[in-house]
Every structure is written in C-alpha cells, then in structure tokens.
CSV table of C-alpha atoms in Angstrom, one decimal:
chain,number,residue,atom,x,y,z
A,1,MET,CA,-0.1,0.0,0.0
A,2,SER,CA,1.4,3.4,-0.9
A,3,GLN,CA,2.3,6.1,1.6
A,4,VAL,CA,-0.6,8.3,0.5
A,5,LYS,CA,-3.2,5.4,0.9
A,6,ILE,CA,-1.8,4.4,4.3
A,7,MET,CA,-2.2,7.9,5.6
A,8,MET,CA,-5.7,8.3,4.2
A,9,ASN,CA,-6.8,5.2,6.1
A,10,SER,CA,-8.9,5.9,9.3
A,11,LYS,CA,-7.2,3.1,11.1
A,12,PHE,CA,-3.8,4.7,10.6
A,13,TRP,CA,-5.1,7.9,12.2
A,14,LEU,CA,-6.6,6.0,15.1
A,15,PHE,CA,-3.2,4.5,15.6
A,16,VAL,CA,-1.6,8.0,15.5
A,17,LEU,CA,-4.1,9.2,18.1
A,18,PHE,CA,-3.3,6.3,20.3
A,19,LEU,CA,0.5,6.8,19.8
A,20,ALA,CA,0.3,10.5,20.6
A,21,ILE,CA,-1.7,10.1,23.8
A,22,VAL,CA,0.3,7.0,25.0
A,23,SER,CA,3.7,8.6,24.3
A,24,ARG,CA,2.6,11.7,26.3
A,25,LEU,CA,1.3,9.8,29.2
A,26,SER,CA,4.6,8.0,29.4
A,27,THR,CA,6.4,11.3,30.0
A,28,SER,CA,3.9,13.0,32.4
A,29,ILE,CA,5.3,15.3,35.0
A,30,ASN,CA,4.2,15.5,38.6
A,31,TYR,CA,5.2,19.0,39.7
A,32,TYR,CA,4.3,22.6,39.1
A,33,GLU,CA,7.2,23.7,36.9
A,34,ASP,CA,6.4,27.5,37.0
A,35,ILE,CA,3.8,30.1,38.0
A,36,ASP,CA,1.7,29.8,35.0
A,37,SER,CA,1.4,26.1,35.2
A,38,LEU,CA,0.5,26.4,38.8
A,39,ARG,CA,-2.4,28.6,38.1
A,40,PHE,CA,-3.8,26.3,35.5
A,41,ALA,CA,-3.3,23.3,37.8
A,42,LEU,CA,-5.2,25.1,40.6
A,43,SER,CA,-8.0,26.0,38.1
A,44,ALA,CA,-8.6,22.4,37.6
A,45,TYR,CA,-9.6,22.0,41.3
A,46,ASP,CA,-11.2,25.4,41.8
A,47,TYR,CA,-11.8,27.5,38.7
A,48,ASP,CA,-11.7,31.2,39.8
A,49,VAL,CA,-10.7,33.8,37.3
A,50,LEU,CA,-11.1,36.5,39.9
A,51,ASN,CA,-8.4,34.7,41.9
A,52,ASN,CA,-6.0,34.1,39.1
A,53,GLN,CA,-6.9,30.5,38.8
A,54,PRO,CA,-6.1,30.9,36.0
A,55,HIS,CA,-5.5,34.5,35.1
A,56,PHE,CA,-7.8,36.5,32.8
A,57,PRO,CA,-9.3,35.8,30.3
A,58,GLY,CA,-9.8,32.4,32.0
A,59,TYR,CA,-9.1,29.8,29.2
A,60,PRO,CA,-12.5,28.2,30.0
A,61,ILE,CA,-12.5,25.5,27.3
A,62,TYR,CA,-9.1,24.2,28.2
A,63,CYS,CA,-9.9,24.4,32.0
A,64,PHE,CA,-13.2,22.6,31.5
A,65,PHE,CA,-11.6,19.6,29.7
A,66,LEU,CA,-8.8,19.6,32.3
A,67,SER,CA,-11.3,19.5,35.1
A,68,VAL,CA,-13.4,16.7,33.5
A,69,LEU,CA,-10.3,14.6,32.9
A,70,LEU,CA,-9.0,15.3,36.4
A,71,PHE,CA,-12.4,13.9,37.8
A,72,ILE,CA,-12.0,10.8,35.6
A,73,THR,CA,-8.3,10.1,36.2
A,74,ASN,CA,-7.7,11.8,39.6
A,75,SER,CA,-4.4,12.8,38.2
A,76,LEU,CA,-3.5,16.3,37.0
A,77,ALA,CA,-0.3,14.9,35.3
A,78,LEU,CA,-2.3,12.4,33.3
A,79,SER,CA,-5.1,14.7,32.5
A,80,SER,CA,-2.8,17.4,31.0
A,81,SER,CA,-0.9,14.7,29.0
A,82,ILE,CA,-4.1,13.3,27.5
A,83,ILE,CA,-5.1,16.9,26.3
A,84,GLY,CA,-1.5,17.3,25.2
A,85,GLY,CA,-1.4,14.0,23.2
A,86,PHE,CA,-4.8,14.9,21.5
A,87,ALA,CA,-3.5,18.3,20.5
A,88,VAL,CA,-0.4,16.7,18.9
A,89,PHE,CA,-2.7,14.4,16.9
A,90,LEU,CA,-4.7,17.4,15.7
A,91,ILE,CA,-1.5,19.2,14.7
A,92,ILE,CA,-0.3,16.3,12.8
A,93,TYR,CA,-3.7,15.4,11.2
A,94,PHE,CA,-4.4,18.9,9.9
A,95,SER,CA,-0.8,19.6,8.9
A,96,GLN,CA,-1.1,16.4,6.6
A,97,LYS,CA,-4.3,17.7,5.3
A,98,ILE,CA,-2.8,21.0,4.5
A,99,ASN,CA,0.1,19.2,2.9
A,100,TYR,CA,-2.4,17.2,0.7
A,101,GLU,CA,-4.3,20.2,-0.3
A,102,ILE,CA,-1.1,21.8,-1.7
A,103,PHE,CA,0.9,18.9,-3.1
A,104,ARG,CA,-1.7,16.1,-3.3
A,105,ASN,CA,0.6,13.8,-1.2
A,106,ASN,CA,1.1,12.9,2.4
A,107,SER,CA,4.5,12.7,4.2
A,108,ILE,CA,5.7,10.3,6.8
A,109,PHE,CA,8.7,12.7,7.4
A,110,LEU,CA,6.2,15.6,8.3
A,111,PHE,CA,4.5,13.3,10.7
A,112,LEU,CA,7.8,12.2,12.3
A,113,ILE,CA,9.3,15.8,12.6
A,114,ILE,CA,6.1,17.1,14.2
A,115,PHE,CA,5.7,14.1,16.6
A,116,PHE,CA,9.2,14.3,17.8
A,117,ASN,CA,9.5,18.0,17.9
A,118,PRO,CA,11.2,18.9,21.3
A,119,PHE,CA,9.2,21.9,22.1
A,120,ILE,CA,5.8,20.4,21.1
A,121,TRP,CA,6.6,17.4,23.3
A,122,LEU,CA,7.5,19.5,26.3
A,123,MET,CA,4.4,21.6,25.9
A,124,SER,CA,2.2,18.5,25.6
A,125,ASN,CA,3.1,17.6,29.2
A,126,ARG,CA,3.0,21.1,30.6
A,127,TYR,CA,-0.1,22.1,32.6
A,128,MET,CA,-0.9,24.8,30.0
A,129,PRO,CA,-3.4,25.4,27.1
A,130,ASP,CA,-0.8,26.7,24.5
A,131,LEU,CA,-0.5,23.4,22.5
A,132,LEU,CA,-4.3,22.8,22.4
A,133,GLY,CA,-4.5,26.4,21.2
A,134,LEU,CA,-1.8,25.7,18.5
A,135,SER,CA,-3.9,22.6,17.3
A,136,LEU,CA,-6.9,24.8,16.8
A,137,LEU,CA,-4.9,27.5,14.9
A,138,VAL,CA,-3.5,24.8,12.5
A,139,SER,CA,-7.0,23.4,12.2
A,140,GLY,CA,-8.4,26.9,11.4
A,141,PHE,CA,-5.7,27.5,8.9
A,142,TYR,CA,-6.7,24.3,7.1
A,143,TYR,CA,-10.3,25.5,6.8
A,144,LEU,CA,-9.1,29.0,5.7
A,145,ILE,CA,-7.2,27.3,2.8
A,146,LYS,CA,-10.3,25.3,2.0
A,147,THR,CA,-12.5,28.3,1.9
A,148,GLN,CA,-10.1,30.1,-0.3
A,149,LYS,CA,-9.9,27.2,-2.7
A,150,ASP,CA,-13.7,26.9,-2.9
A,151,SER,CA,-15.6,30.0,-1.6
A,152,THR,CA,-19.0,28.4,-2.7
A,153,ASP,CA,-18.5,25.5,-0.1
A,154,ILE,CA,-19.9,27.4,2.8
A,155,LYS,CA,-19.3,24.7,5.4
A,156,ASN,CA,-15.6,25.4,5.3
A,157,SER,CA,-16.3,28.9,6.3
A,158,TYR,CA,-18.5,27.7,9.2
A,159,MET,CA,-15.7,25.3,10.3
A,160,LEU,CA,-13.2,28.1,10.2
A,161,GLY,CA,-15.5,30.2,12.4
A,162,ILE,CA,-16.0,27.5,14.8
A,163,MET,CA,-12.2,26.9,15.2
A,164,ILE,CA,-11.7,30.7,15.8
A,165,GLY,CA,-14.4,30.8,18.4
A,166,LEU,CA,-13.0,27.8,20.3
A,167,LEU,CA,-9.5,29.3,20.1
A,168,SER,CA,-10.7,32.4,21.8
A,169,GLY,CA,-11.6,30.2,24.7
A,170,VAL,CA,-8.3,28.2,24.7
A,171,ARG,CA,-5.4,30.6,23.7
A,172,ILE,CA,-6.8,34.1,22.9
A,173,SER,CA,-3.3,35.4,22.2
A,174,PHE,CA,-3.2,33.3,19.0
A,175,MET,CA,-6.2,35.2,17.6
A,176,PRO,CA,-4.2,37.8,15.7
A,177,PHE,CA,-3.1,35.1,13.3
A,178,PHE,CA,-6.5,35.2,11.7
A,179,ILE,CA,-7.0,39.0,11.4
A,180,PRO,CA,-6.0,38.9,7.7
A,181,ILE,CA,-9.1,36.8,6.8
A,182,PHE,CA,-10.9,40.2,6.4
A,183,PHE,CA,-8.6,40.8,3.4
A,184,LEU,CA,-8.3,37.3,2.2
A,185,LEU,CA,-11.9,36.0,1.9
A,186,LYS,CA,-15.0,37.1,0.1
A,187,PHE,CA,-17.6,39.1,2.0
A,188,ARG,CA,-20.1,36.2,2.0
A,189,ASN,CA,-17.5,33.9,3.6
A,190,ILE,CA,-16.5,36.5,6.1
A,191,LYS,CA,-20.1,36.8,7.3
A,192,SER,CA,-20.3,33.0,7.8
A,193,VAL,CA,-17.0,33.1,9.7
A,194,ILE,CA,-18.1,35.9,12.0
A,195,SER,CA,-21.5,34.4,12.7
A,196,THR,CA,-20.1,31.0,13.7
A,197,SER,CA,-17.2,32.6,15.6
A,198,ILE,CA,-19.7,34.5,17.7
A,199,LEU,CA,-21.8,31.5,18.4
A,200,SER,CA,-18.8,29.3,19.4
A,201,PHE,CA,-17.5,32.2,21.4
A,202,LEU,CA,-20.8,32.3,23.3
A,203,ILE,CA,-20.6,28.6,24.1
A,204,TRP,CA,-17.9,29.3,26.7
A,205,PHE,CA,-18.5,33.0,27.4
A,206,ILE,CA,-22.1,32.6,28.7
A,207,PRO,CA,-21.2,30.0,31.2
A,208,LEU,CA,-18.2,32.1,32.3
A,209,ILE,CA,-20.4,35.0,32.9
A,210,TYR,CA,-23.0,32.8,34.8
A,211,ILE,CA,-20.4,31.5,37.3
A,212,THR,CA,-18.5,34.8,37.7
A,213,ASP,CA,-19.7,38.2,38.9
A,214,VAL,CA,-19.9,40.4,35.7
A,215,SER,CA,-18.7,43.6,37.4
A,216,GLU,CA,-15.7,42.0,39.0
A,217,LEU,CA,-14.9,40.1,35.9
A,218,LEU,CA,-15.0,43.5,34.0
A,219,ASN,CA,-12.6,45.1,36.5
A,220,THR,CA,-10.4,42.0,36.4
A,221,SER,CA,-10.2,42.2,32.5
A,222,ILE,CA,-9.3,46.0,32.6
A,223,ASN,CA,-6.6,45.4,35.3
A,224,ASP,CA,-5.1,42.5,33.5
A,225,PHE,CA,-5.3,44.3,30.1
A,226,GLN,CA,-3.4,47.2,31.5
A,227,GLY,CA,-1.0,45.0,33.4
A,228,HIS,CA,-0.2,42.9,30.3
A,229,PHE,CA,0.5,46.0,28.0
A,230,TYR,CA,1.9,48.6,30.6
A,231,ARG,CA,3.4,46.7,33.6
A,232,TRP,CA,4.3,43.0,33.6
A,233,GLY,CA,3.4,41.6,30.2
A,234,GLY,CA,6.9,41.8,28.6
A,235,THR,CA,5.7,43.9,25.8
A,236,VAL,CA,7.7,46.6,24.0
A,237,ILE,CA,5.8,49.2,26.3
A,238,SER,CA,6.5,47.5,29.6
A,239,ASP,CA,9.9,45.7,29.0
A,240,ASN,CA,13.3,47.4,28.9
A,241,SER,CA,14.7,44.9,26.3
A,242,SER,CA,15.8,46.6,23.0
A,243,PHE,CA,14.3,45.7,19.6
A,244,GLU,CA,17.7,44.0,18.8
A,245,THR,CA,17.4,41.7,21.9
A,246,ARG,CA,13.8,40.8,21.1
A,247,PHE,CA,14.7,39.9,17.5
A,248,ILE,CA,17.6,37.7,18.7
A,249,LYS,CA,15.2,36.1,21.2
A,250,VAL,CA,12.8,35.4,18.2
A,251,ILE,CA,15.7,33.6,16.3
A,252,GLU,CA,16.7,31.6,19.5
A,253,SER,CA,13.0,30.6,20.1
A,254,VAL,CA,12.3,29.5,16.4
A,255,PHE,CA,15.5,27.7,15.8
A,256,ALA,CA,17.0,26.7,19.3
A,257,ASP,CA,13.9,26.1,21.4
A,258,SER,CA,11.5,24.9,18.8
A,259,LEU,CA,13.8,22.8,16.5
A,260,GLY,CA,16.5,21.8,18.9
A,261,MET,CA,19.3,23.7,16.9
A,262,TRP,CA,22.5,25.0,18.4
A,263,TRP,CA,22.9,28.1,20.6
A,264,ARG,CA,25.5,29.3,22.9
A,265,ASP,CA,26.3,26.9,25.8
A,266,ARG,CA,24.1,24.1,24.3
A,267,HIS,CA,25.3,20.4,23.8
A,268,TRP,CA,27.4,19.6,20.7
A,269,ILE,CA,24.7,17.3,19.3
A,270,THR,CA,22.5,20.4,18.8
A,271,PHE,CA,25.2,21.6,16.3
A,272,ILE,CA,25.0,18.4,14.4
A,273,ASN,CA,21.1,18.8,14.4
A,274,THR,CA,21.7,22.3,13.0
A,275,ILE,CA,24.0,20.9,10.2
A,276,PHE,CA,21.3,18.4,9.3
A,277,LEU,CA,18.2,20.5,9.5
A,278,LEU,CA,19.2,24.0,8.5
A,279,PRO,CA,20.1,23.2,4.8
A,280,PHE,CA,16.6,21.7,4.4
A,281,LEU,CA,15.2,25.0,5.5
A,282,ILE,CA,17.4,27.0,3.2
A,283,PHE,CA,16.7,24.7,0.3
A,284,SER,CA,12.9,25.3,0.9
A,285,ILE,CA,13.5,29.1,0.4
A,286,VAL,CA,15.5,28.4,-2.8
A,287,LEU,CA,12.7,26.2,-4.0
A,288,PHE,CA,10.2,28.8,-3.1
A,289,PHE,CA,11.7,31.2,-5.7
A,290,LYS,CA,13.0,28.7,-8.2
A,291,LYS,CA,9.6,26.9,-8.6
A,292,LYS,CA,7.8,30.3,-8.4
A,293,ILE,CA,5.7,29.1,-5.5
A,294,TYR,CA,5.4,32.7,-4.3
A,295,LYS,CA,2.9,33.3,-7.2
A,296,HIS,CA,0.5,30.8,-5.6
A,297,LYS,CA,-2.4,32.3,-3.9
A,298,LEU,CA,-1.6,30.2,-0.8
A,299,SER,CA,1.8,32.0,-0.5
A,300,LEU,CA,0.0,35.2,0.2
A,301,THR,CA,-2.2,33.7,2.9
A,302,VAL,CA,0.8,32.2,4.7
A,303,LEU,CA,2.7,35.4,4.4
A,304,VAL,CA,0.1,37.8,5.8
A,305,CYS,CA,-1.2,35.5,8.5
A,306,PHE,CA,2.3,34.8,9.9
A,307,THR,CA,3.3,38.3,9.5
A,308,ALA,CA,0.3,39.5,11.5
A,309,TYR,CA,1.1,37.1,14.2
A,310,PHE,CA,4.8,37.9,14.2
A,311,LEU,CA,4.1,41.7,14.7
A,312,TRP,CA,1.7,41.0,17.5
A,313,ALA,CA,4.1,38.6,19.3
A,314,PHE,CA,7.2,40.8,18.7
A,315,LEU,CA,5.5,43.9,20.0
A,316,PHE,CA,3.0,42.7,22.6
A,317,GLN,CA,4.1,39.4,23.9
A,318,ASN,CA,6.8,38.3,26.4
A,319,ILE,CA,9.0,36.7,23.7
A,320,VAL,CA,12.2,37.5,25.8
A,321,TYR,CA,11.5,34.8,28.5
A,322,LYS,CA,8.6,32.8,27.0
A,323,PRO,CA,9.3,31.2,23.7
A,324,ARG,CA,5.9,29.5,23.7
A,325,HIS,CA,4.5,32.7,22.4
A,326,LEU,CA,6.2,31.8,18.9
A,327,MET,CA,4.8,28.3,18.8
A,328,PRO,CA,2.8,29.0,15.5
A,329,PHE,CA,6.1,29.0,13.7
A,330,ILE,CA,6.9,25.4,14.7
A,331,PRO,CA,4.4,23.7,12.3
A,332,LEU,CA,5.6,26.2,9.6
A,333,SER,CA,9.2,25.3,10.1
A,334,CYS,CA,8.4,21.6,10.1
A,335,PHE,CA,6.5,21.9,6.9
A,336,LEU,CA,9.3,23.8,5.2
A,337,ILE,CA,11.8,21.2,6.2
A,338,SER,CA,9.4,18.4,5.1
A,339,PHE,CA,8.9,20.1,1.7
A,340,SER,CA,12.5,20.2,0.8
A,341,PHE,CA,12.9,16.7,2.1
A,342,GLU,CA,10.3,15.2,0.0
A,343,TYR,CA,11.5,17.1,-3.0
A,344,LEU,CA,15.0,15.6,-2.7
A,345,LYS,CA,13.5,12.2,-2.0
A,346,GLN,CA,11.7,12.4,-5.4
A,347,LEU,CA,15.0,13.2,-7.1
A,348,ILE,CA,16.8,10.2,-5.7
A,349,LYS,CA,16.0,7.1,-7.7
A,350,ARG,CA,17.7,4.5,-5.3
A,351,PHE,CA,15.3,3.4,-2.6
A,352,SER,CA,18.2,2.7,-0.1
A,353,ILE,CA,19.5,6.2,-0.5
A,354,LYS,CA,16.0,7.6,0.0
A,355,ASN,CA,15.9,5.9,3.4
A,356,ILE,CA,19.3,7.3,4.5
A,357,LEU,CA,17.7,10.8,4.3
A,358,PHE,CA,15.7,9.8,7.4
A,359,LEU,CA,18.9,9.7,9.3
A,360,ILE,CA,18.7,13.5,9.6
A,361,LEU,CA,16.1,13.0,12.4
A,362,VAL,CA,18.5,10.9,14.6
A,363,PRO,CA,20.1,13.9,16.4
A,364,TYR,CA,16.8,15.7,16.4
A,365,GLY,CA,15.1,12.7,18.2
A,366,LEU,CA,17.9,12.3,20.6
A,367,ILE,CA,17.6,15.9,21.7
A,368,THR,CA,13.9,15.5,22.2
A,369,LEU,CA,14.4,12.3,24.3
A,370,LYS,CA,17.1,14.1,26.4
A,371,LEU,CA,14.8,17.2,27.1
A,372,ILE,CA,11.7,15.2,28.0
A,373,SER,CA,13.9,13.0,30.3
A,374,GLN,CA,15.1,16.3,32.0
A,375,HIS,CA,11.6,17.6,32.1
A,376,LYS,CA,10.6,14.9,34.4
A,377,THR,CA,13.1,16.3,37.0
A,378,PRO,CA,11.5,19.2,38.9
A,379,SER,CA,12.2,22.7,37.9
A,380,ALA,CA,14.5,24.8,40.0
A,381,ILE,CA,11.6,26.5,41.9
A,382,SER,CA,9.9,23.3,42.6
A,383,GLN,CA,13.1,21.9,44.0
A,384,ILE,CA,13.3,24.9,46.3
A,385,SER,CA,9.8,24.1,47.5
A,386,THR,CA,10.8,20.5,48.3
A,387,HIS,CA,14.0,21.7,49.9
A,388,ILE,CA,12.2,24.1,52.3
A,389,THR,CA,9.4,21.5,52.9
A,390,ASP,CA,11.9,18.8,53.8
A,391,SER,CA,14.0,21.0,56.1
A,392,LYS,CA,14.0,20.3,59.8
A,393,ALA,CA,12.5,23.7,60.5
A,394,GLU,CA,8.9,23.5,61.7
A,395,ASN,CA,8.1,27.1,61.0
A,396,VAL,CA,9.7,29.1,58.2
A,397,ILE,CA,9.9,32.7,56.7
A,398,ILE,CA,10.3,33.0,53.0
A,399,ILE,CA,11.6,36.3,51.6
A,400,SER,CA,11.0,36.7,47.9
A,401,HIS,CA,9.1,38.6,45.3
A,402,HIS,CA,5.3,38.3,45.1
A,403,LEU,CA,5.2,35.8,42.2
A,404,MET,CA,7.6,33.3,43.8
A,405,ASN,CA,5.8,33.8,47.2
A,406,TYR,CA,2.5,33.0,45.5
A,407,TYR,CA,4.1,29.8,44.0
A,408,PHE,CA,5.6,28.8,47.5
A,409,SER,CA,2.3,29.5,49.2
A,410,LYS,CA,0.6,26.8,47.0
A,411,SER,CA,3.4,24.2,47.2
A,412,ILE,CA,5.0,24.3,50.7
A,413,THR,CA,3.1,22.3,53.3
A,414,LYS,CA,4.4,23.6,56.5
A,415,PRO,CA,3.5,26.8,58.4
A,416,THR,CA,5.2,29.6,56.5
A,417,ILE,CA,5.3,33.4,56.6
A,418,TYR,CA,5.8,35.1,53.2
A,419,LEU,CA,7.5,38.4,53.1
A,420,ASN,CA,8.4,40.9,50.3
A,421,LYS,CA,12.1,41.2,49.8
A,422,LYS,CA,11.8,45.0,49.7
A,423,SER,CA,10.1,45.3,53.0
A,424,HIS,CA,10.8,42.4,55.4
A,425,GLN,CA,13.4,43.6,57.9
A,426,ASN,CA,11.2,44.3,60.9
A,427,LYS,CA,8.7,41.4,60.4
A,428,SER,CA,11.5,38.9,59.6
A,429,LYS,CA,13.3,39.8,62.8
A,430,HIS,CA,10.1,39.5,64.9
A,431,TYR,CA,9.2,36.1,63.6
A,432,TYR,CA,12.7,34.9,63.9
A,433,LYS,CA,12.6,35.7,67.6
A,434,ASN,CA,9.5,33.4,67.8
A,435,GLY,CA,11.3,30.4,66.4
A,436,TYR,CA,10.9,30.8,62.6
A,437,ARG,CA,13.8,30.0,60.2
A,438,ILE,CA,14.6,32.4,57.5
A,439,PHE,CA,14.9,31.4,53.9
A,440,SER,CA,15.4,34.0,51.1
A,441,THR,CA,15.8,33.6,47.3
A,442,SER,CA,18.2,36.6,47.3
A,443,LYS,CA,21.0,37.8,49.5
A,444,LEU,CA,20.2,39.9,52.6
A,445,ASN,CA,22.1,42.6,54.4
A,446,GLU,CA,25.3,41.0,55.8
A,447,ASP,CA,25.3,43.6,58.6
A,448,GLU,CA,21.8,42.3,59.9
A,449,TYR,CA,21.8,38.6,58.9
A,450,ASN,CA,24.3,35.9,59.1
A,451,LEU,CA,24.3,33.3,56.4
A,452,VAL,CA,24.2,29.7,57.6
A,453,ASN,CA,23.3,27.7,54.6
A,454,PHE,CA,23.3,28.2,50.7
A,455,ASN,CA,21.9,26.0,48.0
A,456,SER,CA,21.6,26.5,44.1
A,457,PHE,CA,19.0,24.8,42.1
A,458,TYR,CA,19.0,24.4,38.2
A,459,HIS,CA,17.0,23.1,35.3
A,460,ASN,CA,17.8,23.2,31.7
A,461,PRO,CA,16.5,26.6,30.3
A,462,TYR,CA,15.6,24.8,27.0
A,463,VAL,CA,13.1,22.7,29.1
A,464,ASN,CA,11.8,26.0,30.6
A,465,LYS,CA,13.2,29.4,30.3
A,466,LEU,CA,11.5,30.8,33.4
A,467,TRP,CA,13.7,30.8,36.7
A,468,SER,CA,16.0,28.1,35.5
A,469,ASN,CA,18.8,29.0,37.9
A,470,LEU,CA,17.8,29.9,41.5
A,471,SER,CA,19.4,30.0,44.9
A,472,VAL,CA,18.1,29.9,48.4
A,473,TYR,CA,19.9,31.4,51.4
A,474,GLU,CA,19.2,30.5,54.9
A,475,TYR,CA,19.9,33.2,57.5
A,476,GLU,CA,19.8,33.9,61.2
A,477,VAL,CA,19.5,37.4,62.6
A,478,ILE,CA,22.5,39.0,64.1
A,479,LYS,CA,21.8,40.0,67.7
C-alpha cells in the first residue's frame, strides 16, 4: 500500500491518536514547573478567574476539559498529558491535510518531525493550554485554505469560524493570526466566519459570565489588560529589552527552542542537528523562488497570517522569557523542512539512499528524548519548595518577590510566613525571635543577617526558560 493510501486510512489515524496520547502519558510530570502552570493546575480544582486560577481571560475551554479529565483520572499529570497528546494528534492530522491540499501527497517525514518536535513534546506535558491552542490554529488554517480554494462550499467557512471561536476560549493570544481573513476572503465567507465565531465564542463566554460576577470580571479584565501591556506583560511598552534583543530572542525561540538547533552553551549534538536541518530550511526558500511558489495564492495567505502574528508577538508578547509565544512558527518550520525533504527524495532514484535521508532525524530525536527526560526532573523553583518543605524547621519565613511567594504558598506544606524582599526587615526579625527559620531567594544585608546555609538549584533553560537557575539562602538574625 502506498504512503498516501496508508495515511488516508482511518485506522492509521486512530493509531496515530493512540500513539500520541500514550507517548505523552509516558512522559507526564508530577510537579508545578512555573507560576503559569501552577495557576492552570489550581483552576482544575477550583476554577476562579477573579483569583487568578487561571488569570484572565480564563481559558475556560481548556480548563473545562482539564477538570473533566481530572475527575475521571484523579491525576493532574495524566489529564494534562491526555489533552497534550490529543493536541499533537490534531496538529499532525491537519498539517497532513494542508500538505495534501497543496501537493496532493502525504509525508511520513512531516508526521515524524512534528511528532518528535522537542518543544511540542515539552508543551504536551505542561499544565498549560498553549498546545491545544496551536492545534486549533492549525485546524483553522486548514479551513481557511479550503475556503479560499472553494468559496462556494460554505461549510468550510463555518468550520473556520468554529475553530476561531474555540481558539478564543483556549489561547486568545493566538487570535491575531486570523486577522488577515478580512482581506483574504469574500464578504459572503467573512459573514459566515463571523457568525459561527460569535456562536462558538458564546458557548464558553455565557457559562463564564454565569459563574462569575460580571462587574468584578470586567474590573479584572481591565486590570489584566493594563498589566499585560503596561506593567508586567513583557511587551515593548513594559519591558526594557531593545528591539535587537527581542529579535535575537525570536531567532533563538524559532531555531534553538523549537527545532533543537545549536545556541551558545548548548550540547554539541545540537550543532549536528543544525547541520542536518538548516540546509533543508534554506533549500525550501530556494525552491520557493525557483519553482515560483510565491505566485501561488496560498503563499500570500501564509505570508500575511504569519506576518500579522509575528508583529503581534514581537511587540506585545513576552518573547524574551517565554518562547511558547512563537509556537505557531513550529508547524511552519516543520512543513518547510518536510517540503525540501520530499523534493530531494523524489530526485533520488535508489530506494536505499532515500531511506538514508531519514537519518537527519536521529540527532533531532535524541535531543527530544534528552529534554523530555530532563523535564521529568522538577524545575528549580519546585526543587526549592521541596528543599524548604523537607528542612527540619517546623516554621519558616520565605523572603522573595510576590510571584515566587505565591508559588511557594501553594506548594510548601508547613507553616510559612511570606515576606516581600523589599520590606521584610522588622517582620522577619520579629518572627525569627519566635522560632521561625529564615529562607530567602536573594542575598540579605550581611550587617543584619548571618548566612548559615546556601543551595543552588538548576534546570535546563531549554526545558523551561523561566527561573532556570535559582538560589536559596538560609539566615539567622545577628543579635
């Protein structure tokens, strides 16, 4: 049976779904790796947008499925991995359908490079909605292509609208990707997309309004909107990073984080992976001009959608510390590599040499396996929580900034006082006199405090960029 016929078979796709879910279940993690993961984890037990469980806009569709699966499995780790595995399946399935729409063939290589993508695998185990959001973006893009190819088949417009409406309830920050549809589609199709988008938006928005006080939700939305853009959101308005730094971080996110390529201080095998994969990306660009693919109508669609999202992410997302905001470029990169791979394979007549081409995925797969193995080891901040919990002290003081204190307050299981590192002096000394041990995530004044213990904790920043290297200091007050 030919490759195309195999991948058109429903049994094959059931196997892919099974493989995607089982593989992710086998690499589940049992800890809160960062502040965002913690908030989504808490939302599965007690959904409360007003209390940042999770933060606005609430991601209700993702949280709903996470809660349902948690009820069934009684395991947050397994529930998150099931959603992640299903999202991986959708990304592969609709990527293949896009590939078939363009080239009238399917690609085992495209399946493999997405399935073993290191960043996609990590995100499929993380307690976060980003990967499910990416699957809806890819699905929506497929129906956008179908709508463009046949504007008279209105059901594709409806499906596009449904995907956009669902996306708004899973990962609203991916929505700018679809802004160009107002210039790409005919007015009749746009009306269909808008109407179904509104209906699928109301599916999750009405229940959210029902369970949440409307006025408080409005206040929360205003506060979080202002916070995202003007205070803590990592945008060009609130962050001190230069445009040059942000652009370098884009390159690092797309190539190093997303495709496992080399970057400063990375393992030598990532350099081998770069040597293997980068020529395929470059060759795709060459073919783009040589074969005059840029004249194809779809090229404009890809260009404007990804440009719209790039501008949004570059200016208004925290791309310096959170490469997950550039996840929409992962399927595109995989598609480009696969395109040049399949082209070269067609030029090669000998079957044995064709198979040798698949060896380019060996370092790629090894990098993924190493990263998911490291992912199972708790993150630096989770290690600190365990360190303090396991300490002999019965009562402790933790001095840190508010985000870390929030994390510790949900993960440390002994009586603890949380103090802000900018205004802790009088209170920390008071509690110390009453038998509390002092732990701090930063150095304190040596004239007032005596250091009695020090520990550093680390995790690979290519597993998670946030707080990858942290220290905890234990002090006693100088009398």
